Short mmCIF file of C-alpha atoms and ligand atoms in Angstrom, two decimals:
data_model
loop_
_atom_site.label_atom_id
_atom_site.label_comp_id
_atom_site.label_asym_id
_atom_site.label_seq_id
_atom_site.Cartn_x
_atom_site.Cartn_y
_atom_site.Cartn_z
CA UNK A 299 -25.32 21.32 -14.62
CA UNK A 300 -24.31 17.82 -14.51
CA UNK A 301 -26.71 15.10 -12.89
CA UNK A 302 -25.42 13.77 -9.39
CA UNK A 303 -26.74 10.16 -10.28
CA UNK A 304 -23.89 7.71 -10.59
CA UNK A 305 -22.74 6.41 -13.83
CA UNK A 306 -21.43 2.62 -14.80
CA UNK A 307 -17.94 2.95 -16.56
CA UNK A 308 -18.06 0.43 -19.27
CA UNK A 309 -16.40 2.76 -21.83
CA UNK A 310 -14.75 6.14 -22.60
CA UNK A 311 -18.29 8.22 -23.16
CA UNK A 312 -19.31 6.72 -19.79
CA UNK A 313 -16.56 7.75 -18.23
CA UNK A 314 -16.50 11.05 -19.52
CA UNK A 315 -19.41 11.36 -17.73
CA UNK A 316 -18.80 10.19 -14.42
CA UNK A 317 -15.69 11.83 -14.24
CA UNK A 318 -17.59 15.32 -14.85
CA UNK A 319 -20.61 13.87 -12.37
CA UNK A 320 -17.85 13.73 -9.20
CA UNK A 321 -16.03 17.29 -10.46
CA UNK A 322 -19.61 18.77 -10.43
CA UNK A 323 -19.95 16.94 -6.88
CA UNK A 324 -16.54 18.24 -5.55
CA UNK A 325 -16.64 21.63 -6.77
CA UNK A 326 -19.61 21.97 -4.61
CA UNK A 327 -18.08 20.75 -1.95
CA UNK A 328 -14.43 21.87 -1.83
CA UNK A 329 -13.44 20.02 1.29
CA UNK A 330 -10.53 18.24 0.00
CA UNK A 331 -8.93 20.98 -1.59
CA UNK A 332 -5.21 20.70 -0.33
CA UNK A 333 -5.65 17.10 -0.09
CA UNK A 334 -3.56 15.75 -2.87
CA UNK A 335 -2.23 17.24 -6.23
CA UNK A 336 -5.28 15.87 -7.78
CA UNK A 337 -7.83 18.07 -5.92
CA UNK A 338 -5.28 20.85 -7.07
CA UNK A 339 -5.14 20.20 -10.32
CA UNK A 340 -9.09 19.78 -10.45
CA UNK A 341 -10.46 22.97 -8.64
CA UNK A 342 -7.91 24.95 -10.20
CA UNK A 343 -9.32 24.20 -13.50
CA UNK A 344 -12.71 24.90 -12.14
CA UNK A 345 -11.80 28.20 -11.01
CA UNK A 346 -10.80 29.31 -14.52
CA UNK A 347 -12.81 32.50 -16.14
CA UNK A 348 -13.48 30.35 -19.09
CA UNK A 349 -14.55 27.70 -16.50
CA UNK A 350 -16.13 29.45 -14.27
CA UNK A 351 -17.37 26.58 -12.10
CA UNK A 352 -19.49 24.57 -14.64
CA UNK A 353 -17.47 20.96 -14.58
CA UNK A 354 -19.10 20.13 -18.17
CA UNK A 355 -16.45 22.65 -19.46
CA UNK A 356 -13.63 21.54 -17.87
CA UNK A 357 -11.35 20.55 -20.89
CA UNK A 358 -9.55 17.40 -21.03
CA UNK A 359 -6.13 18.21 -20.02
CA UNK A 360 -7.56 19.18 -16.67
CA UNK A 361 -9.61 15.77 -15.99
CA UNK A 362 -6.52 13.82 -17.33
CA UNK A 363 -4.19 15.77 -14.83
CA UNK A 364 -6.64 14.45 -12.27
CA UNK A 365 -6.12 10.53 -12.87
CA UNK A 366 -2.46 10.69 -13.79
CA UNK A 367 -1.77 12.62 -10.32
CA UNK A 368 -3.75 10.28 -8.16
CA UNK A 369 -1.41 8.20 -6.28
CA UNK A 370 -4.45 5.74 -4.75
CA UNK A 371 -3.83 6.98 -0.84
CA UNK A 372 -7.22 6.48 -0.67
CA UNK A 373 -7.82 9.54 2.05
CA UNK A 374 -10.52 10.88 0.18
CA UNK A 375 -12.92 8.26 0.04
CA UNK A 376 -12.23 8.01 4.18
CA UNK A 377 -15.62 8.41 5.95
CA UNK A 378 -14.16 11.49 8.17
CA UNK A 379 -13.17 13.04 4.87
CA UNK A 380 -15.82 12.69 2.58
CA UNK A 381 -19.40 12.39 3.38
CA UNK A 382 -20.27 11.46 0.15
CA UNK A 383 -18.79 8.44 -0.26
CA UNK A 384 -21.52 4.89 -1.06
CA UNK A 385 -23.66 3.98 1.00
CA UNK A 386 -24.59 7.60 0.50
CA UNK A 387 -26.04 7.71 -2.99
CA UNK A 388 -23.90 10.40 -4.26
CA UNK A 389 -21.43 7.21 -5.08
CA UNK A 390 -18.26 9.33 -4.87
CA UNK A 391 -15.68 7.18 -4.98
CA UNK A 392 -12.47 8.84 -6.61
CA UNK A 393 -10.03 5.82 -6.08
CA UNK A 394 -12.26 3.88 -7.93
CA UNK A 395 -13.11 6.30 -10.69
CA UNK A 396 -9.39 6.47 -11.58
CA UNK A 397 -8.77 2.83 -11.48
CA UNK A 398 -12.09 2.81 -14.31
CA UNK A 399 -10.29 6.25 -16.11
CA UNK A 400 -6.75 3.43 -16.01
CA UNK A 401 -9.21 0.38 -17.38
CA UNK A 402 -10.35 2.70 -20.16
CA UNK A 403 -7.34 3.99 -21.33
CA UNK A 404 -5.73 0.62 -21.37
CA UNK A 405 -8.21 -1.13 -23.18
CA UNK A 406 -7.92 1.96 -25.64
CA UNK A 407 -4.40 2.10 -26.02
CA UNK A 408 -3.19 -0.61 -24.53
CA UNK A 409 -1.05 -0.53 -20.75
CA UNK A 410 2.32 1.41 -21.25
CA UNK A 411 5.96 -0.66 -20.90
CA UNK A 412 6.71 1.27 -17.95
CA UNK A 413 3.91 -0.04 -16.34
CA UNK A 414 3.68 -3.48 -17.49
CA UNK A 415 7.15 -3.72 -15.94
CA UNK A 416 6.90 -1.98 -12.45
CA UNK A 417 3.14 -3.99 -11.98
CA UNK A 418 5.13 -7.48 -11.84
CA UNK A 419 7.23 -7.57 -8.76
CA UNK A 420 7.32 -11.43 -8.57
CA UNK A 421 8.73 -11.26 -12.30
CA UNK A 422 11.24 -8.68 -11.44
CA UNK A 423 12.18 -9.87 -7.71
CA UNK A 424 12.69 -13.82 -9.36
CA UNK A 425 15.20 -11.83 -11.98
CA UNK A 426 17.12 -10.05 -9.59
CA UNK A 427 17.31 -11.85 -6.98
CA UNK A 428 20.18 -14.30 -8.21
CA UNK A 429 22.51 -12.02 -8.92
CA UNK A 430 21.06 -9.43 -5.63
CA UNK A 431 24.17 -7.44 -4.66
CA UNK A 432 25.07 -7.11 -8.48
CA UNK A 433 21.71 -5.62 -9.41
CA UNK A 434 21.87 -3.62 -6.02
CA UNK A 435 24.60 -2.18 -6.80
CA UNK A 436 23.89 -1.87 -10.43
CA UNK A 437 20.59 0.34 -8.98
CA UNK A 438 23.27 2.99 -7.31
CA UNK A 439 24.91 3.59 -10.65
CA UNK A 440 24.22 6.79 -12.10
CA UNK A 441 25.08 5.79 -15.60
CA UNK A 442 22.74 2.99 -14.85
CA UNK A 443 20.05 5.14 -13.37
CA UNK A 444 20.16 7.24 -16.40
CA UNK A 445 19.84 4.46 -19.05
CA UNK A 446 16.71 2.98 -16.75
CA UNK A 447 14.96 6.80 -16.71
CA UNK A 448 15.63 7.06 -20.41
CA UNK A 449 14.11 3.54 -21.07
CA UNK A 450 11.61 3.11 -19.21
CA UNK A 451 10.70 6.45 -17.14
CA UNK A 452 12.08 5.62 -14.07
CA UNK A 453 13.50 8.58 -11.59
CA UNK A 454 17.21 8.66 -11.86
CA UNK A 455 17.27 9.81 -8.10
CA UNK A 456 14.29 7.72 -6.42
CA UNK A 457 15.83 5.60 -4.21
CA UNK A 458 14.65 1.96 -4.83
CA UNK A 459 13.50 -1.24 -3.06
CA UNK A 460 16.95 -3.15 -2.66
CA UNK A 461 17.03 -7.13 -3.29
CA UNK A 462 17.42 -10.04 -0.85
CA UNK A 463 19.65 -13.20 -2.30
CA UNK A 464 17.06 -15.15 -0.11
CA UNK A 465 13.32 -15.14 -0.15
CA UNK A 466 11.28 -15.08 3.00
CA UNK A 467 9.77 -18.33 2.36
CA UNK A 468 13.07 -19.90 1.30
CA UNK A 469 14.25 -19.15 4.35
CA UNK A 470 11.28 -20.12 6.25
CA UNK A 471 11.36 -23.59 4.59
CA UNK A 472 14.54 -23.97 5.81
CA UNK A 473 13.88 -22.99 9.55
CA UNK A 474 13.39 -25.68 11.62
CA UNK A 475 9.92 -24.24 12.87
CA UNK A 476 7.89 -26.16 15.59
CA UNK A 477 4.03 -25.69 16.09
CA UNK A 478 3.26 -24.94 19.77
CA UNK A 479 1.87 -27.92 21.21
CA UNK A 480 -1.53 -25.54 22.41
CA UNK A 481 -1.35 -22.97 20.12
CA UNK A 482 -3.16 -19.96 21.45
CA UNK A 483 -4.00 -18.93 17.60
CA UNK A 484 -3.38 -20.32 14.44
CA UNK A 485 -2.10 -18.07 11.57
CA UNK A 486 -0.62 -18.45 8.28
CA UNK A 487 1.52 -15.50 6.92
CA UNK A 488 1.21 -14.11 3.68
CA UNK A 489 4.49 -12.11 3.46
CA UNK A 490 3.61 -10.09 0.67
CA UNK A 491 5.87 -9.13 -2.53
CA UNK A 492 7.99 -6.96 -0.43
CA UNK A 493 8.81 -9.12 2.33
CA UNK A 494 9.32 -11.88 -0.35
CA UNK A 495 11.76 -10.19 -2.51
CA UNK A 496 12.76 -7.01 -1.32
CA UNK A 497 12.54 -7.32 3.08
CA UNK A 498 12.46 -10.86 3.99
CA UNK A 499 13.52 -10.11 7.83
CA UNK A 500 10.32 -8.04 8.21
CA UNK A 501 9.18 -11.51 7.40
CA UNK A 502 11.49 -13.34 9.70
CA UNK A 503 10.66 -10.87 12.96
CA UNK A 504 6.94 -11.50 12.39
CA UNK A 505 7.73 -15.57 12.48
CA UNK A 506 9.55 -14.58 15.38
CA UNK A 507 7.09 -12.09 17.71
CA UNK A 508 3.91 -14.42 16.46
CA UNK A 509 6.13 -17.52 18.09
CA UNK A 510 7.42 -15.60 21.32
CA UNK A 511 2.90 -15.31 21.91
CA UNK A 512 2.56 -19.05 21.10
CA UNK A 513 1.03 -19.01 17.68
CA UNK A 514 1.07 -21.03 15.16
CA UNK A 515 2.76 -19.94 12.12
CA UNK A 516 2.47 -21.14 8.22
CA UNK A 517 3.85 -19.20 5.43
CA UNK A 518 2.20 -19.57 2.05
CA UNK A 519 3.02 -16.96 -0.80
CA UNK A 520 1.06 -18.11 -3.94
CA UNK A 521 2.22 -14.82 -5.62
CA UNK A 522 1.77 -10.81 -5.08
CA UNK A 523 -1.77 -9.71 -4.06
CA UNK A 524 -2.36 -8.00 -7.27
CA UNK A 525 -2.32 -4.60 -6.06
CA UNK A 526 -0.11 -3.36 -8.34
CA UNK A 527 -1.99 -4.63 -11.31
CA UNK A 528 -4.94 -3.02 -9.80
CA UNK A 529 -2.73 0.34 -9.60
CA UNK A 530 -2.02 0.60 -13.25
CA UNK A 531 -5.71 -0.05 -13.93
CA UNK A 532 -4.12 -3.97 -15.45
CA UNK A 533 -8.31 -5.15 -13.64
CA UNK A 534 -7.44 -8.62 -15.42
CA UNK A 535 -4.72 -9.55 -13.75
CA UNK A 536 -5.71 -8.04 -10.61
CA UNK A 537 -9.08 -10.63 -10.92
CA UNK A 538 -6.59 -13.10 -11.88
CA UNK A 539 -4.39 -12.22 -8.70
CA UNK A 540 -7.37 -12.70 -6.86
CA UNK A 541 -8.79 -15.42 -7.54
CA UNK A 542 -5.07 -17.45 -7.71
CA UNK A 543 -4.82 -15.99 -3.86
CA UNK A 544 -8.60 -17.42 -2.97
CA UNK A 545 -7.45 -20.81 -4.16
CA UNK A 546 -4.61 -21.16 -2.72
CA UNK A 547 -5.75 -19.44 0.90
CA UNK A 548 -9.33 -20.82 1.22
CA UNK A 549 -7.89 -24.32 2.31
CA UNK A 550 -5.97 -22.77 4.95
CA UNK A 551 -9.47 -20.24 6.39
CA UNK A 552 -11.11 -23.72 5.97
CA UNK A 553 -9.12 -25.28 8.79
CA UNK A 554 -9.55 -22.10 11.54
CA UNK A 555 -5.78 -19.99 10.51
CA UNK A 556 -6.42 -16.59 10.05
CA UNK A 557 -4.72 -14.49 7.18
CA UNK A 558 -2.23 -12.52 8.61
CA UNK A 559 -0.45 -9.79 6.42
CA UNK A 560 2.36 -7.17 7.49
CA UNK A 561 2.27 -5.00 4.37
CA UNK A 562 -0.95 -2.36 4.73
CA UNK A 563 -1.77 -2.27 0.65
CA UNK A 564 -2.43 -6.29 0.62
CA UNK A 565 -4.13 -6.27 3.55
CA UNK A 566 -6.24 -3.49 1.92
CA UNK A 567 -6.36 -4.87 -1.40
CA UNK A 568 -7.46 -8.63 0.08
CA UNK A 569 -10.08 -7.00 2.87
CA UNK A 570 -11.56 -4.20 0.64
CA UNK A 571 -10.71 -4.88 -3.18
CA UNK A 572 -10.75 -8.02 -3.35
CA UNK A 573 -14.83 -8.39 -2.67
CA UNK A 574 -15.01 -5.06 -4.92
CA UNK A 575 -13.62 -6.83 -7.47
CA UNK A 576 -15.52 -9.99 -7.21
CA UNK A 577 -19.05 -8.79 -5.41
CA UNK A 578 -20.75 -11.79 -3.99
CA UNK A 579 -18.27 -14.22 -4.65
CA UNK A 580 -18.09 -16.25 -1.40
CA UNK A 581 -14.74 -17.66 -1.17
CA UNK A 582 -13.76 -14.18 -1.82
CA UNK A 583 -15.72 -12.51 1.02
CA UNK A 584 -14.47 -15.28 4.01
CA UNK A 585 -10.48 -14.58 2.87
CA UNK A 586 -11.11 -10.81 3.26
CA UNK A 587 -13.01 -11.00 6.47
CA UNK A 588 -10.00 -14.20 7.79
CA UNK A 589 -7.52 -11.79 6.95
CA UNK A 590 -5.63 -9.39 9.48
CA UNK A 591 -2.74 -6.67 8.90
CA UNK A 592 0.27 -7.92 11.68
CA UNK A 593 -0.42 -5.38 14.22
CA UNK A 594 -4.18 -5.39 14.29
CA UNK A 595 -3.75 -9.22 14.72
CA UNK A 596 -1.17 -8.47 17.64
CA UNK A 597 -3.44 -6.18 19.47
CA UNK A 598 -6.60 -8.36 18.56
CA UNK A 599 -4.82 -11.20 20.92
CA UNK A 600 -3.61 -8.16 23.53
CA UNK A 601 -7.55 -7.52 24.09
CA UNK A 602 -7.99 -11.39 24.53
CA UNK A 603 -5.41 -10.79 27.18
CA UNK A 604 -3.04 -13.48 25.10
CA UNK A 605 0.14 -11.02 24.66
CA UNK A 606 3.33 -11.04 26.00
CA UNK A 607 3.75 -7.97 27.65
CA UNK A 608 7.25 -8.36 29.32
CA UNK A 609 9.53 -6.32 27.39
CA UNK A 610 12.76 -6.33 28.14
CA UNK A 611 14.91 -4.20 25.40
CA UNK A 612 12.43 -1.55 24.53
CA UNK A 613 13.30 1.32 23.08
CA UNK A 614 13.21 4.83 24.48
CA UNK A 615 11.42 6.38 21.60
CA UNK A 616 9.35 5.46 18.11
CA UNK A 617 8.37 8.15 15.60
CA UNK A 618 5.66 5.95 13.70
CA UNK A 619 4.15 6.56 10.47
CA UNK A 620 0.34 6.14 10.18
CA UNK A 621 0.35 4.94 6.18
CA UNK A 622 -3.07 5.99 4.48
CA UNK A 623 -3.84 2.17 3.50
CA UNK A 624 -4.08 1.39 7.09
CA UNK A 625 -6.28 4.65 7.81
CA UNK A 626 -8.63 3.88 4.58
CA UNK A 627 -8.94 0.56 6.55
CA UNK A 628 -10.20 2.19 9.78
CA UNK A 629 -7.01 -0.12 11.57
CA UNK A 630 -5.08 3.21 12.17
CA UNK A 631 -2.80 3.14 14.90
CA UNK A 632 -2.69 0.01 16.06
CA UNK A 633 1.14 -0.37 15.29
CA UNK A 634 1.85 2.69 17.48
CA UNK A 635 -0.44 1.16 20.38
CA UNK A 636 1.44 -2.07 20.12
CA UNK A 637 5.25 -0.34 20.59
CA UNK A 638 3.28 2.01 23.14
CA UNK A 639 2.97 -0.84 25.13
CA UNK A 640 6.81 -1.37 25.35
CA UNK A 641 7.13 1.39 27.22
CA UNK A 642 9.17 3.36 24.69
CA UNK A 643 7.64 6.97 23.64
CA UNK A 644 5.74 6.87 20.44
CA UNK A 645 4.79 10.00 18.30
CA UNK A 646 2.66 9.00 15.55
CA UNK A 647 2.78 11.29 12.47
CA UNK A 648 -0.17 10.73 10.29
CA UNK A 649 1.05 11.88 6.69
CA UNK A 650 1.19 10.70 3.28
CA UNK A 651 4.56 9.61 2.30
CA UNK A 652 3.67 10.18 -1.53
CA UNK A 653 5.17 6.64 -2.62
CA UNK A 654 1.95 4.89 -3.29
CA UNK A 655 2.55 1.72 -5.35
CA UNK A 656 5.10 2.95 -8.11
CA UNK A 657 3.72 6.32 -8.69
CA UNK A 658 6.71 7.97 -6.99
CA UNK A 659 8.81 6.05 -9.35
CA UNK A 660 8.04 7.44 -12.32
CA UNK A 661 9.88 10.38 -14.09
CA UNK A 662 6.86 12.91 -14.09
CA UNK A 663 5.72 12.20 -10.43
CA UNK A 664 9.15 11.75 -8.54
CA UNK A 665 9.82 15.76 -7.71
CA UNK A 666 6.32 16.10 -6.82
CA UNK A 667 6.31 12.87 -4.56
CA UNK A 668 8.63 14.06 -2.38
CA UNK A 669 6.60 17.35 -1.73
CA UNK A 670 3.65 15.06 -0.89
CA UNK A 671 5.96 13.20 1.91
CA UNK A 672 7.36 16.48 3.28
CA UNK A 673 5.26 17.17 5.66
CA UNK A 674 5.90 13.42 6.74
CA UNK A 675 9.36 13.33 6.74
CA UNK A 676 9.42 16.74 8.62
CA UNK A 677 7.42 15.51 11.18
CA UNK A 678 9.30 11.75 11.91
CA UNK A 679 12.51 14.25 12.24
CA UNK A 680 11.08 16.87 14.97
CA UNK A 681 9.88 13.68 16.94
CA UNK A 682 13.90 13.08 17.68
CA UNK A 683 13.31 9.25 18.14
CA UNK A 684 15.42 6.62 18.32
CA UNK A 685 13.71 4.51 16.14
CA UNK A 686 11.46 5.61 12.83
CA UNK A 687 8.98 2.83 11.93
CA UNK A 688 6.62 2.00 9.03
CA UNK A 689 4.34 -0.66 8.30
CA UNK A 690 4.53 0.35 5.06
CA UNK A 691 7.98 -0.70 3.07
CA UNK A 692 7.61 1.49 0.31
CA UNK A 693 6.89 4.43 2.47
CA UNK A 694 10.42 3.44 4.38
CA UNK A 695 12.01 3.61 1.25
CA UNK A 696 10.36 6.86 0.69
CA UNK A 697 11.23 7.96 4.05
CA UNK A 698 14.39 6.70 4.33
CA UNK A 699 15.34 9.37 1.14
CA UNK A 700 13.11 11.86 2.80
CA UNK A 701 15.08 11.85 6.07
CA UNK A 702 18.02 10.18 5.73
CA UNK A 703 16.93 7.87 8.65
CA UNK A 704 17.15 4.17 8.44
CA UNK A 705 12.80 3.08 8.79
CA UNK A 706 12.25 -0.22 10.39
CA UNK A 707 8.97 -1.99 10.35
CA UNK A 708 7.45 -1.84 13.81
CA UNK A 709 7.24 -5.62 13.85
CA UNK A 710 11.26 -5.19 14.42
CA UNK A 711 10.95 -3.01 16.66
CA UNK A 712 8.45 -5.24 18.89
CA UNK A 713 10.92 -8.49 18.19
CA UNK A 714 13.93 -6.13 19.25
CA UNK A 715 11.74 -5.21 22.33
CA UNK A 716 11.03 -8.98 23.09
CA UNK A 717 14.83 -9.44 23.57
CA UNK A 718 14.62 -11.78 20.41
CA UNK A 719 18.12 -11.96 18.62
CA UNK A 720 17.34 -11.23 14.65
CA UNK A 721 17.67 -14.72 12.82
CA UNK A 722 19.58 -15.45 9.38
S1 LIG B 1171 -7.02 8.64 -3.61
FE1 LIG B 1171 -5.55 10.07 -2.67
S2 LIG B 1171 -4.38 10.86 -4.41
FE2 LIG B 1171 -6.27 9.96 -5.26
S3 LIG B 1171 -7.72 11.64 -5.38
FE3 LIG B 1171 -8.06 10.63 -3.41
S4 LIG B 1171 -6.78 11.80 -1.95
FE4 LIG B 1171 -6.07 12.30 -4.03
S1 LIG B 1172 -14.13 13.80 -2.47
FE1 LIG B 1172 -15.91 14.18 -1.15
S2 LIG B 1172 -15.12 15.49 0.51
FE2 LIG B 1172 -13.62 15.57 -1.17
S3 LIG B 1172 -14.19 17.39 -2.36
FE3 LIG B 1172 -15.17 15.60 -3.33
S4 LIG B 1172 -17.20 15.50 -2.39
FE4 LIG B 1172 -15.96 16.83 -1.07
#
């Protein structure tokens, strides 16, 4: 019988411990068993004879199953899901046991190439995007595919983020953008890696909709959030993400703009991890609580009766994904209330799309990603919509494979609705 008082992870025997301390805790529990492949993996190696329910036997093949399968959704550390989760004093908090289990191993034995590469999208968007529809098309190759899954452990058949020749703030610098002389809001926009590299005109149709409501838009992308440091348990550079990000944003929550964000794993990682990572730091606590996803900041000005409401090209029908990192953030459906007020019908289809960072990239979690968005992808498709939206762009990329169904961001969709021609 293991002791249900939290441990500190500071090192491997520590760890050892905790990890056993939340198995003991879930096996009594059982709630999220069909969850994620992680529960699976974890109360099926409970149930064993030579098991038998006592977590200090589980052997180590079973707890390391558990980390490596964790794909960070974040569902089970949800209030609705678990009750368990701090304040309560029970401490579970499996998202951020894993990201300790990452920590440990990579201070033992150092973070893998595979994930040293994939955790630096700024490093890998400034390489490619020169020479864009070369490395795009490059990226369809199977020949190609099959030298990048034999170097580095890369799927041959995920479907990846494609590259833009221009970045989002490129563009934007060149835009001749005028502040509203009253501005009924002031924002600047932190694109994200994403929007920067991979999506600028989610980007450009946020410039756009925030404009059409007579905002006030900046653009400032100091570099990625850091998330995907934080992902590959890399906590060094994620601190050193963050505290880049405070610097460079703190002189803009200084002067009244509010953060805005349109990917929902920044907006996640600045509101929640950020003051995880750095607890007490002040600068650190007024950027998360200045900072907004896109959509709750839309429907934030709809209930100060600030939104345009006249929309003109709406669509008949959204299927809308609900991703987990807006759930975990208690902002849930605020995209699908925002296209609901176009008029257009909106089913919202609250699933995991399995991509999670760059978990769905890799060789050993690929096949099993796609089962986790199944469910997802089934359900877009029986909504028959005319348009399927994400705020997410690596579950549209996810999707997009899933379904075969181009995935807009529903910041697109609203722009499209505005009757606001897409810019260049
Ligand atoms: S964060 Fe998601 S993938 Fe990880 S254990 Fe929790 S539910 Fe499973
Ligand atoms: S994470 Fe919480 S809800 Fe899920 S099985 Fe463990 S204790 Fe139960």
């Amino acid at each position: 019988m293991t002791s249900p008082t939290p441990v500190k992870v500071t090192d491997r025997p520590s760890l050892d411990k905790e990890l056993l301390r939340i198995a003991d805790v879930c096996h009594g529990c059982r709630r999220c068993f069909s969850l994620c492949p992680s529960f699976e993996v974890l109360f099926k190696g409970l149930d064993v004879p030579e098991v038998d329910g006592d977590a200090g036997k589980l052997p180590k093949e079973v707890l390391d199953g558990f980390v490596d399968l964790c794909y960070e959704c974040k569902l089970c550390v949800s209030p609705a899901q678990c009750p368990y989760v701090p304040p309560h004093r029970w401490m579970v908090d499996i998202p951020h046991l894993v990201l300790d289990a990452r920590r440990v191993r990579g201070a033992e034995s150092g973070i893998p190439l595979r994930e040293r590469l994939l955790s630096r999208p700024d490093r890998l968007g400034a390489l490619s995007r020169p020479v864009a529809p070369v490395a795009n098309f490059v990226n369809t190759l199977p020949v190609a595919r099959w030298a990048l899954e034999k170097a580095i452990g890369v799927h041959r058949r995920k479907s990846l983020p494609t590259f833009a020749w221009q970045t989002f703030t490129r563009w934007f610098e060149k835009r001749a953008t005028k502040a509203p002389e009253s501005p009924v809001a002031k924002v600047v926009l932190f694109p994200t890696c994403s929007v920067e590299w991979n999506r600028p005109e989610i980007g450009k149709a946020a410039v756009q909709v925030l404009e059409r409501n007579g905002v006030e838009v900046a653009v400032d992308y100091p570099h990625c959030c850091g998330m995907p440091y934080f992902d590959v348990g890399d906590v060094a550079a994620a601190q050193e993400a963050r505290r880049g990000l405070v610097a460079a944003l703190s002189g803009w929550v200084g002067k009244g703009y509010t953060v805005v964000t349109p990917g929902p794993s920044c907006s996640l990682m600045m509101k929640k991890e950020y003051p995880w990572l750095a607890p007490g730091d002040e600068p650190t606590a007024r950027l998360a609580s200045a900072t907004r996803d896109l959509c709750e900041f839309l429907m934030e000005l709809k209930g100060k009766g600030k939104l345009v409401t006249e929309f003109p090209k709406a669509p008949a029908s959204v299927a809308c994904h609900l991703p987990c990192h807006l759930n975990v953030q208690r902002i849930r459906h605020k995209a699908s209330d925002l296209l609901a007020l176009t008029g257009a019908k909106v089913t919202v289809v609250e699933k995991c799309s399995g991509h999670d960072g760059t978990w769905a990239m890799k060789t050993e979690h690929f096949e099993e990603s796609m089962k986790v968005g199944r469910k997802l992808f089934d359900g877009l498709l029986e909504a028959k919509a005319d348009v399927v939206a994400s705020d997410c762009p690596l579950a549209g990329v996810q999707i997009r494979q899933g379904t075969g169904h181009p995935v807009r961001h529903p910041i697109e969709v609203l722009r499209d609705a505005y009757g606001l021609a897409p810019e260049e």
